[in-house]
PDB file of C-alpha atoms and ligand atoms in Angstrom:
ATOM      1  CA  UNK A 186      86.995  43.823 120.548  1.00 78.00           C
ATOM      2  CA  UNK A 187      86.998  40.453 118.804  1.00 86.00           C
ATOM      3  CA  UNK A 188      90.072  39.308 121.261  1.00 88.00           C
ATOM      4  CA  UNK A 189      87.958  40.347 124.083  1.00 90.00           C
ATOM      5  CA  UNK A 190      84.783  38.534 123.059  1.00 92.00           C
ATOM      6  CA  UNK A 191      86.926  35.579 122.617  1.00 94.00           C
ATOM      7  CA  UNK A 192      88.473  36.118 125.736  1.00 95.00           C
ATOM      8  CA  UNK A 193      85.092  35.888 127.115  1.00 95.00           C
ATOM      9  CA  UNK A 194      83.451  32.973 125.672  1.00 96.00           C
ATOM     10  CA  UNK A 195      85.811  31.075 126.547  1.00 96.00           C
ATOM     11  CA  UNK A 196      86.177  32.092 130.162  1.00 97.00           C
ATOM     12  CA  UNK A 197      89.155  34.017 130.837  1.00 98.00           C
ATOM     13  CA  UNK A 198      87.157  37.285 131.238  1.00 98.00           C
ATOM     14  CA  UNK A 199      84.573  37.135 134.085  1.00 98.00           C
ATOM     15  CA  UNK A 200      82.586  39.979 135.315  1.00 98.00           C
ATOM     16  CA  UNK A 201      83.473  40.048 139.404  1.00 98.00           C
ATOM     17  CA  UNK A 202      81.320  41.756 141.432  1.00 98.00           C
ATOM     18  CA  UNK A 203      83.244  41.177 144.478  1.00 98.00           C
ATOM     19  CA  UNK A 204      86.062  38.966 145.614  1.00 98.00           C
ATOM     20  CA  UNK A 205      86.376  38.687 149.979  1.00 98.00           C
ATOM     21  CA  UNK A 206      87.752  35.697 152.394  1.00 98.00           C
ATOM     22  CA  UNK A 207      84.938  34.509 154.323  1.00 98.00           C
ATOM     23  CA  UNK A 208      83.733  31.536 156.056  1.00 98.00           C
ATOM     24  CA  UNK A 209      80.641  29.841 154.251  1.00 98.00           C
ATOM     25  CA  UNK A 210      77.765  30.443 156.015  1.00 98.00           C
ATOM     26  CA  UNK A 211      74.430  28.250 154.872  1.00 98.00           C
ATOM     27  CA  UNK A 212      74.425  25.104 153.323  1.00 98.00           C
ATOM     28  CA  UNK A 213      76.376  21.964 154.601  1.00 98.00           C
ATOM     29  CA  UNK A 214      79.490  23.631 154.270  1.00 98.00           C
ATOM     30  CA  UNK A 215      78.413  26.635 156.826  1.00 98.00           C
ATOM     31  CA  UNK A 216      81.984  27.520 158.648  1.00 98.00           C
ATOM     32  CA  UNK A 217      83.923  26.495 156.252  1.00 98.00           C
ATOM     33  CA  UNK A 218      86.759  29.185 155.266  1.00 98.00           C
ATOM     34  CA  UNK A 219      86.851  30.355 151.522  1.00 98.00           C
ATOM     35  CA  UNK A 220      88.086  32.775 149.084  1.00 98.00           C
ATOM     36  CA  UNK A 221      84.302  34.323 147.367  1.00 98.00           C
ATOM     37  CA  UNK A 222      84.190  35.131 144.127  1.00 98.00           C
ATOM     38  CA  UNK A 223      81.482  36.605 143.298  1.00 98.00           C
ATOM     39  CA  UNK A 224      80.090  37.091 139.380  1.00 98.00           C
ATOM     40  CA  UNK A 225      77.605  39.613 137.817  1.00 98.00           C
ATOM     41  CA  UNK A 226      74.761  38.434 135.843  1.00 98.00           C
ATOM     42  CA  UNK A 227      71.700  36.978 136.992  1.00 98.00           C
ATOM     43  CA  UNK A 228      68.177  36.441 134.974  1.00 94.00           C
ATOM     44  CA  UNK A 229      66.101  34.606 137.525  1.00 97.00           C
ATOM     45  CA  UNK A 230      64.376  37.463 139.540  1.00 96.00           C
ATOM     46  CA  UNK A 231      63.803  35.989 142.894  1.00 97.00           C
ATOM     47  CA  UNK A 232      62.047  38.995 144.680  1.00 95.00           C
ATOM     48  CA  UNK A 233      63.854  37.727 148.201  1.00 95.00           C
ATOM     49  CA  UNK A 234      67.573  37.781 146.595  1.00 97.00           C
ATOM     50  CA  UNK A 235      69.799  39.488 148.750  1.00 92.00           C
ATOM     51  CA  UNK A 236      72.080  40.343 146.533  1.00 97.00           C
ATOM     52  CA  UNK A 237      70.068  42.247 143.761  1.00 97.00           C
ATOM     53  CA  UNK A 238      73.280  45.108 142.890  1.00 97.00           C
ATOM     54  CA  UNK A 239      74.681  41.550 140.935  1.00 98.00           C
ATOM     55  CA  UNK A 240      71.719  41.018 138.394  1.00 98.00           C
ATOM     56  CA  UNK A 241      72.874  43.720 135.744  1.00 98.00           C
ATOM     57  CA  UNK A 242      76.058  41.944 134.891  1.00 98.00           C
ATOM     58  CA  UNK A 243      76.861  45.118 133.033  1.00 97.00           C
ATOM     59  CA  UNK A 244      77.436  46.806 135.767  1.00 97.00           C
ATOM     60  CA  UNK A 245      80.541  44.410 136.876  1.00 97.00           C
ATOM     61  CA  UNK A 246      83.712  45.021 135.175  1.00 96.00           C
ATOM     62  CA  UNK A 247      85.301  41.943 133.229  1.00 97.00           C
ATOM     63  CA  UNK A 248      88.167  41.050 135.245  1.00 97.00           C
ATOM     64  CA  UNK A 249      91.249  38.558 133.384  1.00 98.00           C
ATOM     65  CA  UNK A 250      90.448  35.353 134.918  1.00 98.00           C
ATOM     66  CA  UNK A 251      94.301  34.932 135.463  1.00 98.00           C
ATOM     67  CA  UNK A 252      94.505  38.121 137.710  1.00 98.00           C
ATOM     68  CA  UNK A 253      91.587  36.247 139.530  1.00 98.00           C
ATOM     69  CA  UNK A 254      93.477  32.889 140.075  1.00 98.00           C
ATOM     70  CA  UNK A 255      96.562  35.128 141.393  1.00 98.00           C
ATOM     71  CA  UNK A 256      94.818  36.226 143.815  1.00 98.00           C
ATOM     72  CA  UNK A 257      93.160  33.345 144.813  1.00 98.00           C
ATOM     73  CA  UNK A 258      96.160  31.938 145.021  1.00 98.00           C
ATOM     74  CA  UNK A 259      98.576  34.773 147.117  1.00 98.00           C
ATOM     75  CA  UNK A 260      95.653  34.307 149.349  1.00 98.00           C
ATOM     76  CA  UNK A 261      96.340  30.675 150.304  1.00 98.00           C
ATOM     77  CA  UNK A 262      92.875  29.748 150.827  1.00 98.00           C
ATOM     78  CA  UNK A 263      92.318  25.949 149.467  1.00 98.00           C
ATOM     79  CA  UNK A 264      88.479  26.473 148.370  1.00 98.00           C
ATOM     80  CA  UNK A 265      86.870  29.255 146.262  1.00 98.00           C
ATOM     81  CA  UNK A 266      83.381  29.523 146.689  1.00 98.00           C
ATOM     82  CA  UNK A 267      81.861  30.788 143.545  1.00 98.00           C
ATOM     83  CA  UNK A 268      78.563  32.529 143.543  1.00 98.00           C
ATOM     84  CA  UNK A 269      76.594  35.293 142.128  1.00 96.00           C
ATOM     85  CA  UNK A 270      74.530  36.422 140.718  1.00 96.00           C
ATOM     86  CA  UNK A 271      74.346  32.776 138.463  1.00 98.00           C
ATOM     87  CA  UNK A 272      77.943  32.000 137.920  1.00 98.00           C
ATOM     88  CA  UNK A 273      76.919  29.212 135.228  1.00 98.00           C
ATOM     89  CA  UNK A 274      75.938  32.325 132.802  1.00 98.00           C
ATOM     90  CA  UNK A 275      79.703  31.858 131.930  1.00 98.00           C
ATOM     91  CA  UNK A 276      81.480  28.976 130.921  1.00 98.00           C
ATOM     92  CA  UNK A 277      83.251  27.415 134.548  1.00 98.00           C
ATOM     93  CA  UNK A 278      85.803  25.473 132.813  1.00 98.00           C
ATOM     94  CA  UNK A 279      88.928  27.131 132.421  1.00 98.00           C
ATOM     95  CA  UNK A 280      88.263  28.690 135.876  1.00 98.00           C
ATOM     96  CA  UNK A 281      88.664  25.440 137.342  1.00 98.00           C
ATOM     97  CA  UNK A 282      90.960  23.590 135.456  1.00 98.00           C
ATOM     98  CA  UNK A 283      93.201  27.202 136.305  1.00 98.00           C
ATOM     99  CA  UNK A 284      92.073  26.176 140.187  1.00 98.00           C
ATOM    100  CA  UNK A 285      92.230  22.230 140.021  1.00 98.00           C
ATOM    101  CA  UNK A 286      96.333  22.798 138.769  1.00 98.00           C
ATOM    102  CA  UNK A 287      97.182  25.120 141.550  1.00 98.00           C
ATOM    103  CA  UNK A 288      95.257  22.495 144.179  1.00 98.00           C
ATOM    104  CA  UNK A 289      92.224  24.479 145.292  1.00 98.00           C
ATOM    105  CA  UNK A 290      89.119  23.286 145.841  1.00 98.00           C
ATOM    106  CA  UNK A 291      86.056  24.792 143.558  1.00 98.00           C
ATOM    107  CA  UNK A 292      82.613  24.609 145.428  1.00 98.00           C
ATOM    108  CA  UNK A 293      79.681  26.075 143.234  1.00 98.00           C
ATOM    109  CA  UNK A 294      76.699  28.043 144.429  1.00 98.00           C
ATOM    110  CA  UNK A 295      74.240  27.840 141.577  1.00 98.00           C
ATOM    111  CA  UNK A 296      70.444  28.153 140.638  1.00 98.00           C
ATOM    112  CA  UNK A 297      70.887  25.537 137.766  1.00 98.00           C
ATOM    113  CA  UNK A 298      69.242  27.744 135.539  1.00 97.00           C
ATOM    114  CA  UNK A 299      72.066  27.616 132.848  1.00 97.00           C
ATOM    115  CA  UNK A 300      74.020  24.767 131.416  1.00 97.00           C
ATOM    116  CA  UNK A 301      76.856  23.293 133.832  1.00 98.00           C
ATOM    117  CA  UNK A 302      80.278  23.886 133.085  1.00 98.00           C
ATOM    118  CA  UNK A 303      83.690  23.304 135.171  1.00 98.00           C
ATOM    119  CA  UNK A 304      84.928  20.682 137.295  1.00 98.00           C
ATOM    120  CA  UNK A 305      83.596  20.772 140.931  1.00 98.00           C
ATOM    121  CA  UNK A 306      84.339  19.008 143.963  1.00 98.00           C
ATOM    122  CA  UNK A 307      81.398  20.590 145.302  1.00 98.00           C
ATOM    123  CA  UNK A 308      77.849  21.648 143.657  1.00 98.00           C
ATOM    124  CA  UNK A 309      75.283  23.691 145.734  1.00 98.00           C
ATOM    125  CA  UNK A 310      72.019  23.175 143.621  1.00 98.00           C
ATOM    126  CA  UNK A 311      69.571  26.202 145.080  1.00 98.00           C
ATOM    127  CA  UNK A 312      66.267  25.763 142.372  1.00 98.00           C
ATOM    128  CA  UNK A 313      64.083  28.210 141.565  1.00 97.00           C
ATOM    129  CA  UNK A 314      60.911  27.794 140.619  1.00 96.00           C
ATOM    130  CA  UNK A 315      60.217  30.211 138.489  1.00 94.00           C
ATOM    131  CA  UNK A 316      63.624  29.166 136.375  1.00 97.00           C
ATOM    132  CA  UNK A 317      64.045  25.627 136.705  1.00 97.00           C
ATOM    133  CA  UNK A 318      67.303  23.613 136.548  1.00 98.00           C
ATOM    134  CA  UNK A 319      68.560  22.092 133.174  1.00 97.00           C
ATOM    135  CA  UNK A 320      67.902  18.131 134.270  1.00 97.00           C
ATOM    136  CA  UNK A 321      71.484  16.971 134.265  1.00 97.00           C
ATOM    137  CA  UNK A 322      72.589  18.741 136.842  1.00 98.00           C
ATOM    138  CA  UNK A 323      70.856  16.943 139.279  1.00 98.00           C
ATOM    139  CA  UNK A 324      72.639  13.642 138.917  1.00 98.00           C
ATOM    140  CA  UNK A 325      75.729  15.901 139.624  1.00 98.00           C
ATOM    141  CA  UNK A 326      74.731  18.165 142.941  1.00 98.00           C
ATOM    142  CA  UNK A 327      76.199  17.052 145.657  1.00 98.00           C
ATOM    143  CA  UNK A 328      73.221  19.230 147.930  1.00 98.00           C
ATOM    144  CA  UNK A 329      70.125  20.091 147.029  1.00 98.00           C
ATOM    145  CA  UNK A 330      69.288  23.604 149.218  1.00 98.00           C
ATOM    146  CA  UNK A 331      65.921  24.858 148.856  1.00 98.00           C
ATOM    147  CA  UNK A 332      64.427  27.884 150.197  1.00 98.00           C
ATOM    148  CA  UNK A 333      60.994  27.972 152.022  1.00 98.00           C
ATOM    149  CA  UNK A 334      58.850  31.230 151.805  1.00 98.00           C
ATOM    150  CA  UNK A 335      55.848  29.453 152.975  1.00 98.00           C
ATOM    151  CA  UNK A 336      54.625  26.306 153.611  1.00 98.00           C
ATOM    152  CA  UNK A 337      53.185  25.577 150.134  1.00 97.00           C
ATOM    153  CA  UNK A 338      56.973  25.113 149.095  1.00 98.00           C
ATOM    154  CA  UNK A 339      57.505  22.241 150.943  1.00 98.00           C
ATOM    155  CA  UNK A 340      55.723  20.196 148.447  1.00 98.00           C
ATOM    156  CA  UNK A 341      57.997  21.569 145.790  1.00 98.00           C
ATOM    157  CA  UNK A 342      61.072  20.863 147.613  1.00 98.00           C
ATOM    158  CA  UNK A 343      59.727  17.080 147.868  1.00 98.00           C
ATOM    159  CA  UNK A 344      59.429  16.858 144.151  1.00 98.00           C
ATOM    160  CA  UNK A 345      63.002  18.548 143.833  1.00 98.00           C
ATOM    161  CA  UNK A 346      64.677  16.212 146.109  1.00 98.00           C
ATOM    162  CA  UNK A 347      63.188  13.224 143.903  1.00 98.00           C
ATOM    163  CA  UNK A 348      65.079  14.184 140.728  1.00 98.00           C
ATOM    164  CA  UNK A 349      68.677  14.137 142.892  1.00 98.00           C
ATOM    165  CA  UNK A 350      71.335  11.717 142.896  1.00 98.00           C
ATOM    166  CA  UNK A 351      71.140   9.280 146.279  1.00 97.00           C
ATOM    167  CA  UNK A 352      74.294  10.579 147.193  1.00 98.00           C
ATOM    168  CA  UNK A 353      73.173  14.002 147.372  1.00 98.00           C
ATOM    169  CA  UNK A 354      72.579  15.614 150.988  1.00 98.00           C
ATOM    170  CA  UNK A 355      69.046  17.958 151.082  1.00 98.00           C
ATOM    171  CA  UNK A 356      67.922  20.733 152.606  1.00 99.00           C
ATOM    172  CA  UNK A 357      65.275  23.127 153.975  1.00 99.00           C
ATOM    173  CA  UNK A 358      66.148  26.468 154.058  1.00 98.00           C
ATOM    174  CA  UNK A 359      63.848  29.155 155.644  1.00 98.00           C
ATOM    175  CA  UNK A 360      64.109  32.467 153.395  1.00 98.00           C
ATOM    176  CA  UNK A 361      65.383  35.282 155.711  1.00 98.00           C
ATOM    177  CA  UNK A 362      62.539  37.559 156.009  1.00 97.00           C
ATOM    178  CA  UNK A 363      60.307  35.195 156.865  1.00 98.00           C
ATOM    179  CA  UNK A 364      63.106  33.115 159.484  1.00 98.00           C
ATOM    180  CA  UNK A 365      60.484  33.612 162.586  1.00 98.00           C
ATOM    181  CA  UNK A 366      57.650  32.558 161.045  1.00 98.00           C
ATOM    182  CA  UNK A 367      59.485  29.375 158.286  1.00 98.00           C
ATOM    183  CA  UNK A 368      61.783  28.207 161.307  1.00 98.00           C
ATOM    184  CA  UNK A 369      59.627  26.773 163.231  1.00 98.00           C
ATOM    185  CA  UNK A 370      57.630  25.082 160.864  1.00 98.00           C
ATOM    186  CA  UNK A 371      60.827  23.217 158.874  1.00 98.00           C
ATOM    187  CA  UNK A 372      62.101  22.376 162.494  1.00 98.00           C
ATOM    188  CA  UNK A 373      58.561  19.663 162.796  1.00 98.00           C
ATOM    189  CA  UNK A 374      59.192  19.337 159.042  1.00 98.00           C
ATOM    190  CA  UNK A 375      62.568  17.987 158.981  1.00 98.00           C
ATOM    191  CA  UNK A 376      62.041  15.806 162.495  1.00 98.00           C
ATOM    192  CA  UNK A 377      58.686  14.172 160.903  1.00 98.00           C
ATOM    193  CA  UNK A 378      60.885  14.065 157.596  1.00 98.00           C
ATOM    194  CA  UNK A 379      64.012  13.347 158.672  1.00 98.00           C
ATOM    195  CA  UNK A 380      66.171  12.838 155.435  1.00 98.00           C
ATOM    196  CA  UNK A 381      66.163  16.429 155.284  1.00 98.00           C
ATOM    197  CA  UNK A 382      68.169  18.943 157.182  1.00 98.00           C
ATOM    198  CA  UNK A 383      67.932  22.460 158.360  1.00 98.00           C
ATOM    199  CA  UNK A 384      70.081  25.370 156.670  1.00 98.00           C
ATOM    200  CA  UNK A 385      70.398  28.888 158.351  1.00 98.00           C
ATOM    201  CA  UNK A 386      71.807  31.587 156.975  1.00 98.00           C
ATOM    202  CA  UNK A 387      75.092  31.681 159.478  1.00 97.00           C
ATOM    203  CA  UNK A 388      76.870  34.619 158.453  1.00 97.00           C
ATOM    204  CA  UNK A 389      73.295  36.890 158.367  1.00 97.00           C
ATOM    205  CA  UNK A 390      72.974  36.021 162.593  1.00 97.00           C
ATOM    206  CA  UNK A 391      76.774  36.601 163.378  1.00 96.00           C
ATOM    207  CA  UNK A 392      76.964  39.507 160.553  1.00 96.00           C
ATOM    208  CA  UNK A 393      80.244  38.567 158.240  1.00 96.00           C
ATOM    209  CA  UNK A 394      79.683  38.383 154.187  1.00 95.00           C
TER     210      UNK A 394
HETATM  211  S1  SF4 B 463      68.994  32.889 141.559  1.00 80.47           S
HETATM  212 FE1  SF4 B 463      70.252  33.637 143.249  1.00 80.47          FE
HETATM  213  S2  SF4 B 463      71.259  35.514 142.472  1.00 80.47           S
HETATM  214 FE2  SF4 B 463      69.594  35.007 141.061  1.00 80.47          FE
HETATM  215  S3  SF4 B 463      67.858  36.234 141.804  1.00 80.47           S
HETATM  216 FE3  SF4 B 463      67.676  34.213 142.775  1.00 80.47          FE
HETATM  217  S4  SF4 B 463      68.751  34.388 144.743  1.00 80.47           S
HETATM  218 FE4  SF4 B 463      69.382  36.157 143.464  1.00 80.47          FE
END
């Protein structure tokens, strides 16, 4: 027991909800080919989350880290897209030092809402407003995606997009239930406003993971 709760804390046990080869499909990296890894646990509660089954990280088994890299590797794909659930409930760092040796590129899908860990080459800052981002991570994002579930959010995403690095690209992303209605509206948004630019959710419109 105490070798596995070492094991954990420092990162070579993960609970994996699902691994898959996919292509990414929102974000500026939409089309993009990559092995997902996907990781149980997440505390935030958005009510639009599509991927509720990976909240109860207890229900995900903890998977060796090193079986995890193996695979990642036998599949030749040179970036891992790692999401969740919040992956940054664990610490990232001997995930991606595992990743950076073997050459693979480690692009992170994350809410903020924990403390950052790992070494990216790529940071996908999605905030939430009901669990905001520890402040240092957004000198380090390298996009800034925010959903829109109504108009009122657009404000919100303005005051976001303030506390990023220059460097970082932003943008609007209309929250799936609501595409037909949201759509339109960030379309006049992001031409009035145009250092912003338009996410869809790819993979929901041509049905892939
Ligand atoms: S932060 Fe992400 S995984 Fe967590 S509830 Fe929100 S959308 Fe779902």
């Amino acid at each position: 027991m105490k070798q596995q709760e070492e094991q954990f804390s420092s990162g070579k046990l993960l609970p994996v909800m699902e691994e898959f080869i996919s292509l990414q499909g929102e974000g500026i990296k939409t089309g993009t080919a990559a092995y997902f890894l996907r990781v149980g646990g997440c505390d935030v509660g958005c009510y639009w989350c599509d991927v509720k089954e990976s909240w109860d990280a207890s229900l995900h088994p903890l998977v060796q880290t090193e079986d995890v890299i193996s695979r990642i590797k036998e599949s030749g794909m040179q970036t891992v897209l790692i999401t969740g659930g919040e992956p940054l409930l664990y610490p990232m760092d001997y995930l991606c030092q595992q990743l950076k040796d073997i050459n693979v590129n480690r692009f992170l899908e994350t809410s903020g809402s924990e403390k950052l860990s790992g070494e990216w080459e790529w940071i996908c800052l999605s905030p939430k407003k009901n669990a905001p981002p520890f402040p240092e991570i957004y000198s380090k994002a390298n996009e800034l995606k925010v959903i829109i579930t109504s108009p009122s959010d657009l404000a919100w995403a303005e005051s976001e997009a303030k506390k990023v690095n220059p460097n970082c690209e932003i943008l609007l992303q209309p929250e799936w239930s609501k595409r037909n209605e949201i759509t339109p509206i960030l379309v006049s948004y992001i031409i009035e406003n145009n250092q912003w630019k338009l996410s869809l959710q790819a993979h929901k419109y041509i049905n892939i993971p």
